[in-house]
Coordinates of C-alpha atoms in Angstrom, one line a residue:
Chain U
X157 CA -95.0 93.6 -93.7
X158 CA -94.6 96.0 -96.6
X159 CA -92.0 95.9 -99.4
X160 CA -88.9 98.0 -98.7
X161 CA -89.3 99.8 -102.0
X162 CA -93.1 100.2 -102.4
X163 CA -96.5 99.9 -100.6
X164 CA -97.2 96.4 -101.7
X165 CA -97.0 93.5 -99.1
X166 CA -93.6 91.9 -98.8
X167 CA -94.0 88.3 -99.8
X168 CA -90.4 87.5 -100.6
X169 CA -87.8 87.6 -97.9
X170 CA -84.4 87.4 -99.4
X171 CA -81.2 87.0 -97.5
X172 CA -77.8 88.0 -99.0
X173 CA -75.3 85.7 -97.4
X174 CA -72.2 87.4 -98.7
X175 CA -72.3 90.7 -96.8
X176 CA -69.2 91.1 -94.8
X177 CA -71.2 92.2 -91.8
X178 CA -73.3 89.0 -91.8
X179 CA -76.5 88.0 -93.6
X180 CA -78.6 90.9 -94.8
X181 CA -82.4 90.3 -95.0
X182 CA -84.6 92.1 -97.5
X183 CA -88.3 92.2 -97.5
X184 CA -89.7 92.7 -101.0
X185 CA -92.9 92.4 -103.0
X186 CA -93.0 89.9 -105.9
X187 CA -92.1 92.5 -108.5
X188 CA -89.1 94.0 -106.6
X189 CA -87.9 90.5 -105.6
X190 CA -88.0 89.4 -109.3
X191 CA -86.0 92.5 -110.3
X192 CA -83.6 92.0 -107.5
X193 CA -83.0 88.3 -108.2
X194 CA -82.6 88.8 -111.9
X195 CA -79.8 91.2 -111.5
X196 CA -76.2 90.1 -111.6
X197 CA -74.9 88.3 -108.6
X198 CA -73.1 91.2 -107.2
X199 CA -74.0 94.8 -107.9
X200 CA -71.1 96.5 -109.8
X201 CA -71.7 99.8 -108.2
X202 CA -71.5 98.3 -104.7
X203 CA -68.3 96.3 -105.6
X204 CA -66.6 99.3 -107.1
X205 CA -67.7 101.7 -104.3
X206 CA -66.6 99.1 -101.7
X207 CA -63.2 98.6 -103.3
X208 CA -62.7 102.4 -103.7
X209 CA -63.6 102.9 -100.0
X210 CA -60.8 100.4 -99.2
X211 CA -58.5 102.2 -101.4
X212 CA -59.2 105.5 -99.6
X213 CA -58.4 103.8 -96.3
X214 CA -55.2 102.5 -97.7
X215 CA -53.7 105.9 -98.4
X216 CA -55.6 108.1 -100.8
X217 CA -56.7 111.2 -99.1
X218 CA -60.1 112.8 -99.7
X219 CA -58.4 115.6 -101.5
X220 CA -56.5 113.2 -103.8
X221 CA -59.8 111.5 -104.6
X222 CA -61.4 114.9 -105.3
X223 CA -58.6 115.7 -107.8
X224 CA -58.9 112.2 -109.3
X225 CA -62.7 112.7 -109.8
X226 CA -62.0 115.6 -112.2
X227 CA -59.9 113.4 -114.5
X228 CA -61.6 112.8 -117.9
X229 CA -60.8 110.3 -120.6
X230 CA -59.9 112.1 -123.9
X231 CA -61.6 109.4 -125.9
X232 CA -65.0 108.8 -124.3
X233 CA -65.1 111.8 -122.0
X234 CA -66.0 109.9 -118.9
X235 CA -64.8 111.4 -115.6
X236 CA -63.5 109.3 -112.8
X237 CA -66.3 110.8 -110.7
X238 CA -68.9 109.4 -113.1
X239 CA -67.2 106.0 -113.2
X240 CA -67.2 105.6 -109.4
X241 CA -70.8 106.7 -109.2
X242 CA -72.0 104.2 -111.8
X243 CA -69.4 101.5 -111.6
X244 CA -69.2 101.5 -115.4
X245 CA -66.3 102.7 -117.6
X246 CA -66.9 104.5 -120.9
X247 CA -64.6 102.8 -123.4
X248 CA -61.7 100.3 -123.7
X249 CA -59.2 103.1 -123.5
X250 CA -60.2 103.9 -119.9
X251 CA -58.2 100.9 -118.8
X252 CA -55.1 102.6 -120.1
X253 CA -56.0 106.2 -119.3
X254 CA -57.0 105.5 -115.7
X255 CA -54.5 102.6 -115.3
X256 CA -52.7 103.8 -112.2
X257 CA -56.0 104.4 -110.5
X258 CA -57.6 101.2 -111.7
X259 CA -54.8 98.9 -110.7
X260 CA -55.4 99.3 -106.9
X261 CA -59.1 98.9 -107.6
X262 CA -58.6 95.7 -109.5
X263 CA -56.4 94.4 -106.7
X264 CA -59.2 95.1 -104.2
X265 CA -61.9 93.4 -106.4
X266 CA -60.0 90.5 -107.8
X267 CA -56.9 90.2 -105.7
X268 CA -55.0 90.2 -109.1
X269 CA -54.0 92.6 -111.8
X270 CA -53.1 90.3 -114.7
X271 CA -55.3 88.3 -117.0
X272 CA -54.7 84.6 -117.1
X273 CA -56.6 82.4 -119.5
X274 CA -58.2 82.6 -122.9
X275 CA -57.0 85.1 -125.5
X276 CA -58.3 86.0 -128.9
X277 CA -56.6 84.0 -131.7
X278 CA -56.1 87.0 -133.9
X279 CA -54.4 90.2 -133.0
X280 CA -56.0 92.4 -130.4
X281 CA -56.1 96.0 -131.3
X282 CA -53.7 98.0 -129.2
X283 CA -55.2 100.5 -126.7
X284 CA -54.1 103.3 -129.1
X285 CA -55.7 101.7 -132.2
X286 CA -58.9 101.1 -130.2
X287 CA -59.0 104.7 -129.1
X288 CA -58.3 105.9 -132.7
X289 CA -61.1 103.8 -134.0
X290 CA -63.6 105.1 -131.5
X291 CA -62.5 108.7 -132.2
X292 CA -62.8 108.1 -136.0
X293 CA -66.3 106.8 -135.5
X294 CA -67.3 109.9 -133.5
X295 CA -65.8 112.1 -136.3
X296 CA -67.8 110.1 -138.9
X297 CA -71.0 110.7 -136.9
X298 CA -70.2 114.4 -136.8
X299 CA -69.5 114.5 -140.5
X300 CA -72.9 112.8 -141.2
X301 CA -74.6 115.3 -138.9
X302 CA -72.9 118.2 -140.9
X303 CA -73.9 116.5 -144.2
X304 CA -70.2 116.2 -145.1
X305 CA -70.7 112.8 -146.7
X306 CA -67.4 112.8 -148.5
X307 CA -65.5 113.1 -145.2
X308 CA -67.8 110.5 -143.6
X309 CA -67.1 108.0 -146.4
X310 CA -63.3 108.6 -146.1
X311 CA -63.5 107.9 -142.4
X312 CA -65.6 104.7 -143.1
X313 CA -62.9 103.5 -145.4
X314 CA -60.2 104.3 -142.9
X315 CA -62.1 102.3 -140.2
X316 CA -62.5 99.4 -142.6
X317 CA -58.9 99.5 -143.4
X318 CA -57.9 99.5 -139.8
X319 CA -60.2 96.6 -138.9
X320 CA -58.9 94.6 -141.9
X321 CA -55.4 95.2 -140.8
X322 CA -56.2 94.0 -137.3
X323 CA -58.0 90.9 -138.6
X324 CA -54.8 89.4 -139.9
X325 CA -53.9 86.6 -137.4
X326 CA -50.2 86.7 -138.1
X327 CA -49.8 90.4 -139.1
X328 CA -47.0 92.4 -137.8
X329 CA -47.7 95.9 -136.6
X330 CA -45.6 98.9 -135.8
X331 CA -47.4 99.4 -132.6
X332 CA -46.4 96.2 -130.8
X333 CA -46.8 97.4 -127.2
X334 CA -49.8 95.1 -126.6
X335 CA -50.1 93.0 -129.7
X336 CA -48.9 89.5 -129.7
X337 CA -49.8 86.3 -131.5
X338 CA -52.6 84.5 -129.7
X339 CA -52.3 81.0 -128.5
X340 CA -55.3 78.6 -128.5
X341 CA -56.8 77.2 -125.4
X342 CA -55.1 73.9 -125.9
X343 CA -51.7 75.6 -125.9
X344 CA -52.2 77.1 -122.5
X345 CA -50.3 75.7 -119.6
X346 CA -52.3 73.9 -116.9
X347 CA -52.4 75.2 -113.3
X348 CA -52.7 78.8 -114.1
X349 CA -54.7 79.5 -111.1
X350 CA -52.6 81.5 -108.7
X351 CA -55.0 81.4 -105.8
Chain H
X36 CA -96.6 89.6 -135.7
X37 CA -94.4 86.7 -136.7
X38 CA -92.6 87.0 -133.4
X39 CA -95.9 86.8 -131.5
X40 CA -96.7 83.5 -133.1
X41 CA -93.2 82.1 -132.6
X42 CA -93.3 83.1 -128.9
X43 CA -96.6 81.3 -128.3
X44 CA -95.1 78.1 -129.6
X45 CA -92.0 78.8 -127.6
X46 CA -94.1 79.2 -124.5
X47 CA -95.4 75.7 -124.8
X48 CA -91.9 74.1 -125.0
X49 CA -89.1 74.4 -122.5
X50 CA -85.3 74.9 -122.8
X51 CA -83.0 72.0 -122.8
X52 CA -81.7 73.2 -119.4
X53 CA -85.0 72.4 -117.8
X54 CA -85.2 68.8 -118.8
X55 CA -84.3 67.8 -115.2
X56 CA -81.5 65.4 -116.2
X57 CA -77.7 65.6 -116.1
X58 CA -75.3 65.0 -113.3
X59 CA -76.7 65.7 -109.8
X60 CA -80.0 66.9 -111.2
X61 CA -81.9 66.0 -108.0
X62 CA -80.1 69.0 -106.4
X63 CA -78.6 71.0 -109.3
X64 CA -81.3 72.6 -111.4
X65 CA -79.0 74.2 -114.0
X66 CA -75.5 75.4 -114.8
X67 CA -75.0 78.7 -116.6
X68 CA -71.8 80.2 -118.0
X69 CA -71.7 83.7 -119.4
X70 CA -68.9 85.6 -121.1
X71 CA -68.9 89.4 -121.4
X72 CA -67.3 90.8 -124.6
X73 CA -67.0 94.2 -126.2
X74 CA -66.3 95.4 -129.7
X75 CA -62.9 97.1 -130.0
X76 CA -64.0 100.1 -132.0
X77 CA -67.0 101.4 -130.0
X78 CA -67.3 103.0 -126.6
X79 CA -68.9 100.9 -123.9
X80 CA -72.7 101.1 -123.8
X81 CA -72.8 103.9 -121.2
X82 CA -71.0 106.3 -123.6
X83 CA -72.6 105.0 -126.8
X84 CA -74.6 107.4 -129.0
X85 CA -77.9 106.1 -130.4
X86 CA -76.0 105.8 -133.7
X87 CA -73.3 103.7 -132.0
X88 CA -75.9 101.3 -130.6
X89 CA -77.7 101.0 -133.9
X90 CA -74.4 100.4 -135.6
X91 CA -73.2 97.8 -133.0
X92 CA -76.6 96.0 -133.4
X93 CA -76.4 96.0 -137.2
X94 CA -72.8 95.0 -137.3
X95 CA -73.2 92.1 -134.9
X96 CA -76.3 90.9 -136.6
X97 CA -74.8 91.0 -140.1
X98 CA -71.7 89.1 -138.9
X99 CA -73.6 86.5 -137.0
X100 CA -75.9 85.9 -140.0
X101 CA -72.9 85.4 -142.2
X102 CA -71.4 82.8 -139.9
X103 CA -71.7 79.1 -140.8
X104 CA -74.2 77.1 -138.8
X105 CA -76.1 80.3 -138.0
X106 CA -79.2 79.7 -140.1
X107 CA -81.2 78.1 -137.3
X108 CA -80.6 80.9 -134.9
X109 CA -83.5 83.1 -133.9
X110 CA -82.4 86.8 -133.8
X111 CA -84.9 88.8 -131.8
X112 CA -85.1 92.6 -131.9
X113 CA -85.9 93.4 -128.2
X114 CA -86.7 97.1 -128.9
X115 CA -89.7 96.0 -131.0
X116 CA -91.2 93.6 -128.4
X117 CA -94.2 94.2 -126.2
X118 CA -93.6 94.4 -122.4
X119 CA -95.1 90.9 -122.0
X120 CA -92.8 89.4 -124.6
X121 CA -89.8 91.0 -123.0
X122 CA -90.9 89.6 -119.6
X123 CA -91.4 86.2 -121.2
X124 CA -87.8 86.2 -122.4
X125 CA -86.6 87.2 -118.9
X126 CA -88.6 84.4 -117.3
X127 CA -87.1 82.1 -119.8
X128 CA -83.7 83.3 -118.7
X129 CA -82.8 84.1 -122.3
X130 CA -82.3 87.8 -121.5
X131 CA -81.6 89.8 -118.4
X132 CA -84.0 92.1 -116.6
X133 CA -81.5 95.0 -117.4
X134 CA -81.7 94.5 -121.2
X135 CA -85.4 94.1 -121.1
X136 CA -85.8 97.4 -119.3
X137 CA -83.2 99.3 -121.2
X138 CA -83.9 101.7 -124.1
X139 CA -82.6 101.8 -127.6
X140 CA -81.3 99.2 -130.1
X141 CA -80.8 95.8 -128.4
X142 CA -81.2 92.3 -129.4
X143 CA -80.8 88.6 -128.5
X144 CA -79.8 85.7 -130.7
X145 CA -81.1 82.3 -129.4
X146 CA -80.4 78.8 -130.6
X147 CA -83.4 76.5 -131.3
X148 CA -82.8 74.3 -128.2
X149 CA -82.5 77.5 -126.0
X150 CA -79.1 76.2 -124.8
X151 CA -77.4 79.4 -125.6
X152 CA -78.2 83.0 -126.2
X153 CA -76.2 86.1 -127.2
X154 CA -77.4 89.4 -125.9
X155 CA -76.4 92.5 -127.9
X156 CA -76.1 95.9 -126.2
X157 CA -76.6 94.7 -122.6
X158 CA -74.2 96.2 -120.1
X159 CA -71.5 95.0 -122.5
X160 CA -71.8 94.9 -126.2
X161 CA -72.1 91.1 -126.1
X162 CA -73.2 88.8 -123.3
X163 CA -72.9 85.2 -124.4
X164 CA -74.5 82.6 -122.2
X165 CA -75.0 78.9 -122.1
X166 CA -77.4 77.0 -119.9
X167 CA -77.2 73.3 -119.1
X168 CA -79.4 71.0 -117.1
X169 CA -77.8 69.6 -114.0
X170 CA -74.1 70.1 -113.0
X171 CA -72.1 69.9 -116.2
X172 CA -69.8 72.9 -116.4
X173 CA -67.3 71.3 -118.8
X174 CA -70.0 70.6 -121.4
X175 CA -71.3 74.2 -121.0
X176 CA -67.8 75.5 -121.3
X177 CA -67.1 73.5 -124.5
X178 CA -70.2 75.0 -126.0
X179 CA -69.5 78.6 -125.0
X180 CA -65.8 78.5 -125.8
X181 CA -66.5 77.3 -129.3
X182 CA -69.3 79.9 -129.8
X183 CA -66.9 82.6 -128.5
X184 CA -64.2 81.5 -130.9
X185 CA -66.6 81.7 -133.8
X186 CA -67.8 85.2 -132.8
X187 CA -64.3 86.3 -132.3
X188 CA -63.5 85.2 -135.9
X189 CA -66.1 87.7 -137.1
X190 CA -65.9 90.5 -134.5
X191 CA -62.9 92.4 -133.3
X192 CA -63.0 92.2 -129.5
X193 CA -61.7 94.8 -127.0
X194 CA -58.8 92.9 -125.5
X195 CA -55.8 94.2 -123.4
X196 CA -52.6 92.3 -123.2
X197 CA -52.4 92.7 -119.4
X198 CA -56.0 93.0 -118.4
X199 CA -57.7 90.6 -120.8
X200 CA -61.1 91.0 -122.2
X201 CA -62.1 94.6 -121.4
X202 CA -65.6 95.1 -119.9
X203 CA -67.7 98.1 -118.9
X204 CA -67.4 97.1 -115.3
X205 CA -64.0 96.3 -113.8
X206 CA -65.8 93.5 -111.8
X207 CA -66.0 91.4 -115.0
X208 CA -62.6 92.2 -116.6
X209 CA -60.1 89.5 -117.5
X210 CA -62.0 86.4 -118.5
X211 CA -65.4 88.1 -118.5
X212 CA -66.6 84.8 -117.2
X213 CA -69.4 84.2 -114.7
X214 CA -70.3 80.6 -113.7
X215 CA -73.6 80.3 -111.9
X216 CA -75.0 77.0 -110.5
X217 CA -78.6 77.0 -109.4
X218 CA -79.2 74.6 -106.4
X219 CA -82.3 73.3 -104.8
X220 CA -81.5 72.8 -101.1
X221 CA -84.7 72.2 -99.1
X222 CA -83.2 69.8 -96.6
X223 CA -80.4 72.2 -95.6
X224 CA -83.1 74.8 -95.0
X225 CA -85.4 72.5 -93.0
X226 CA -82.5 71.3 -90.8
X227 CA -81.5 75.0 -90.4
X228 CA -77.9 74.3 -91.6
X229 CA -78.0 76.5 -94.6
X230 CA -76.5 79.7 -93.1
X231 CA -73.7 77.7 -91.5
X232 CA -72.8 76.0 -94.8
X233 CA -72.7 79.2 -96.7
X234 CA -70.9 81.2 -94.0
X235 CA -68.1 78.6 -94.2
X236 CA -67.8 79.4 -97.9
X237 CA -67.4 83.2 -97.6
X238 CA -63.7 83.0 -97.7
X239 CA -63.4 81.3 -101.0
X240 CA -64.4 83.8 -103.7
X241 CA -67.9 82.7 -104.4
X242 CA -71.2 84.5 -104.1
X243 CA -74.2 82.8 -102.8
X244 CA -77.7 84.2 -103.1
X245 CA -80.8 82.7 -101.6
X246 CA -84.5 83.1 -102.1
X247 CA -86.7 82.7 -99.1
X248 CA -90.4 82.4 -99.6
X249 CA -93.2 83.8 -97.6
X250 CA -93.5 83.5 -93.9
X251 CA -91.1 80.8 -92.9
X252 CA -87.6 79.5 -93.4
X253 CA -89.1 76.4 -94.9
X254 CA -89.5 77.7 -98.4
X255 CA -86.1 79.2 -99.0
X256 CA -85.0 76.5 -101.2
X257 CA -83.2 77.9 -104.2
X258 CA -79.6 79.1 -104.1
X259 CA -77.3 80.3 -106.8
X260 CA -73.5 79.9 -106.4
X261 CA -71.2 82.0 -108.7
X262 CA -67.6 83.0 -108.9
X263 CA -66.8 86.4 -107.6
X264 CA -63.6 87.2 -109.3
X265 CA -62.9 87.1 -113.1
X266 CA -59.3 88.4 -113.3
X267 CA -56.1 86.5 -112.5
X268 CA -57.6 83.0 -112.8
X269 CA -58.0 80.9 -115.9
X270 CA -61.4 79.9 -117.1
X271 CA -60.7 76.3 -116.1
X272 CA -59.6 77.4 -112.6
X273 CA -62.9 79.4 -112.2
X274 CA -65.0 76.4 -113.5
X275 CA -63.1 74.1 -111.1
X276 CA -63.6 76.4 -108.1
X277 CA -67.4 76.4 -108.5
X278 CA -67.9 73.0 -110.2
X279 CA -65.3 70.8 -108.5
X280 CA -64.8 72.4 -105.1
X281 CA -67.8 74.4 -103.9
X282 CA -70.9 72.8 -105.4
X283 CA -70.0 69.1 -104.7
X284 CA -69.4 70.1 -101.1
X285 CA -72.8 71.7 -100.9
X286 CA -74.4 68.7 -102.7
X287 CA -72.8 66.4 -100.1
X288 CA -74.2 68.5 -97.2
X289 CA -77.7 68.5 -98.8
X290 CA -77.7 64.7 -99.3
X291 CA -76.7 64.1 -95.7
X292 CA -79.5 66.4 -94.6
X293 CA -82.0 64.6 -96.8
X294 CA -80.9 61.2 -95.5
X295 CA -81.2 62.5 -92.0
X296 CA -84.7 63.8 -92.6
X297 CA -85.9 60.6 -94.2
X298 CA -84.5 58.6 -91.3
X299 CA -85.7 60.8 -88.5
X300 CA -88.8 62.4 -89.8
X301 CA -90.3 60.4 -92.6
X302 CA -94.0 60.7 -91.6
X303 CA -93.9 64.4 -91.1
X304 CA -91.9 64.9 -94.3
X305 CA -94.3 62.7 -96.3
X306 CA -97.2 64.6 -94.9
X307 CA -95.7 67.9 -95.7
X308 CA -94.9 67.1 -99.4
X309 CA -98.2 65.4 -99.9
X310 CA -100.1 68.4 -98.6
X311 CA -98.1 70.6 -101.0
X312 CA -99.0 68.4 -103.9
X313 CA -102.6 68.4 -102.7
X314 CA -102.8 72.1 -102.7
X315 CA -101.3 72.3 -106.2
X316 CA -103.9 69.7 -107.3
X317 CA -106.9 71.4 -105.9
X318 CA -106.5 75.2 -105.4
X319 CA -108.8 77.3 -107.5
X320 CA -106.4 80.3 -107.4
X321 CA -102.8 80.5 -106.5
X322 CA -100.1 83.2 -106.6
X323 CA -96.7 82.6 -108.3
X324 CA -94.8 82.7 -105.0
X325 CA -97.2 80.2 -103.4
X326 CA -96.8 78.0 -106.4
X327 CA -93.0 78.2 -106.1
X328 CA -93.2 77.3 -102.4
X329 CA -95.3 74.2 -103.0
X330 CA -93.5 73.1 -106.2
X331 CA -90.3 73.2 -104.2
X332 CA -91.6 70.8 -101.6
X333 CA -93.0 68.5 -104.3
X334 CA -89.7 68.5 -106.1
X335 CA -87.9 67.4 -102.9
X336 CA -90.7 64.7 -102.3
X337 CA -90.1 63.3 -105.8
X338 CA -86.3 63.2 -105.3
X339 CA -86.7 61.4 -102.0
X340 CA -89.1 58.9 -103.5
X341 CA -92.0 60.1 -101.4
X342 CA -94.0 61.0 -104.5
X343 CA -93.7 58.7 -107.5
X344 CA -96.2 60.0 -110.1
X345 CA -94.6 63.4 -111.0
X346 CA -91.4 63.9 -112.9
X347 CA -88.7 66.4 -111.9
X348 CA -88.7 67.7 -115.5
X349 CA -92.4 68.5 -115.1
X350 CA -91.8 70.5 -111.9
X351 CA -88.9 72.3 -113.5
X352 CA -91.1 73.3 -116.4
X353 CA -93.9 74.4 -114.1
X354 CA -91.6 76.7 -112.2
X355 CA -91.2 78.6 -115.5
X356 CA -94.6 78.1 -117.1
X357 CA -96.5 79.4 -114.1
X358 CA -94.8 82.8 -114.2
X359 CA -96.8 85.8 -115.3
X360 CA -95.6 86.4 -118.8
X361 CA -95.6 82.6 -119.6
X362 CA -99.2 82.3 -118.5
X363 CA -100.2 85.2 -120.6
X364 CA -98.4 83.9 -123.7
X365 CA -99.9 80.5 -123.2
X366 CA -103.3 82.2 -123.0
X367 CA -102.6 84.5 -125.9
X368 CA -103.8 87.6 -124.1
X369 CA -103.0 90.0 -121.3
X370 CA -104.2 88.8 -117.9
X371 CA -104.5 90.8 -114.7
X372 CA -103.0 89.5 -111.5
X373 CA -106.2 87.9 -110.2
X374 CA -107.0 86.3 -113.5
X375 CA -103.5 84.9 -113.6
X376 CA -104.0 83.4 -110.2
X377 CA -107.1 81.5 -111.5
X378 CA -105.4 80.5 -114.7
X379 CA -102.3 79.4 -112.9
X380 CA -104.2 77.0 -110.6
X381 CA -106.0 75.6 -113.6
X382 CA -102.8 75.2 -115.6
X383 CA -101.1 73.4 -112.7
X384 CA -104.0 71.0 -112.3
X385 CA -104.2 70.2 -116.0
X386 CA -100.6 69.3 -116.1
X387 CA -100.3 67.5 -112.8
X388 CA -103.4 65.4 -113.5
X389 CA -102.7 65.0 -117.1
X390 CA -99.3 63.5 -116.5
X391 CA -100.3 61.0 -113.8
X392 CA -100.5 58.3 -116.5
X393 CA -97.6 58.8 -118.8
X394 CA -95.4 61.5 -117.2
X395 CA -95.6 63.8 -120.2
X396 CA -96.2 67.5 -119.9
X397 CA -97.2 68.6 -123.4

């Protein structure tokens, strides 16, 4: 028997036991088997595509999805189309920008939409601050490209200032929408599992 | 060339997680926990410019090196490595196949005992992982939690109040935590109960992956159990799902199946594992999959008391050391596939014979 992906003999016969339709058998050569087995347990693209397919069945029409596909993040420029084809988002701000489209997806994948568990001890940057820092970094790279080193060093200072501000564990910020003091693991209540 | 020398010495040793001890180590090879983390002020890897990747790598490296207790850490620039060295780190489970095959700035920091590693610029900016021999998720968690705390003190993570640690793929968001337990389940395979056992577990949010060897059901002996979801459950709840609920149940089934085999079929079983050991002792050339197939049988034979002159730790090491890049590093030169088959057979024999007296590998 030949490998499913090349002409070499299939010496590994791998069975995925978690396919909803029952076990799926794959016949692979040593190299492809190694590659396959060393990948993450579940393929993100497959999970995302599967969850999106469910979402479609649950109400979104093809036309709605086509419109959604055009939507582009103003920070990293990724389109929803690119995201659903690769399974990967472009920047932290995508979770805010695509929020209403991601929430049903998270529900399908995790059966939950809210984080429970560990939090950073210091302030987390708000979605807006993170977006601002990423944009500043882009501007800095552009300034360097244009040999405008004065502007580039101004931006570097601004980035340093922002990071320093966000590194204060107890600091107060004007933008409090998603900035809270962090509690340590030991302070967390038991039995957080909602399953 | 320093890395070349270092790798050759690394090739002769083994990570702590292969020592073949720890709770349930007759069945559980290793426990692994990984955390996915991203820097707050950079796009995710897919949208990073080359400058961004360089900058992430430099920033992370500088901050790690400035951390206390960091002086013994080996920081390896993956971009600079040869193909064999990259493959070596993959076989060693210190880096993923994805980061080995990627382009651009990327690195891994490894502790001297190879208990943990931190990949920089994998699918997420940071992938922190801890490996532990046997089933000991709490010990692995304690290590990774403290490492994560230390990194978090030096690096501003992308974190969202509602969605937790933000990751490039929504399948990892929240805790960013993946627990994977590698199990050796030969008796469930021989007694043909394995599919039934795993089918009954499909409802409970775990992923099971199996590897079947050539030709027959017999050789499919290694399975990895991992949590499927990362959001909406605490780290402790996820550890407990895998480590307290699912894995102990599978271990119990495997033990029952082993007891049944010993009781019903001891002569056949003894014959089978002895032949496997015989082939490993005498073959003049052997492929890596054939090696895996027979080592798996020998491992079960040792655990059932049918073979008493080989140690589990030795077999665990041989699984890793007989893989292509390891053989080449041990030899100090590039070997073609057929040369490797000859060298592999010779390597197996030296170590299996060599240890008959004192049980030591190196």
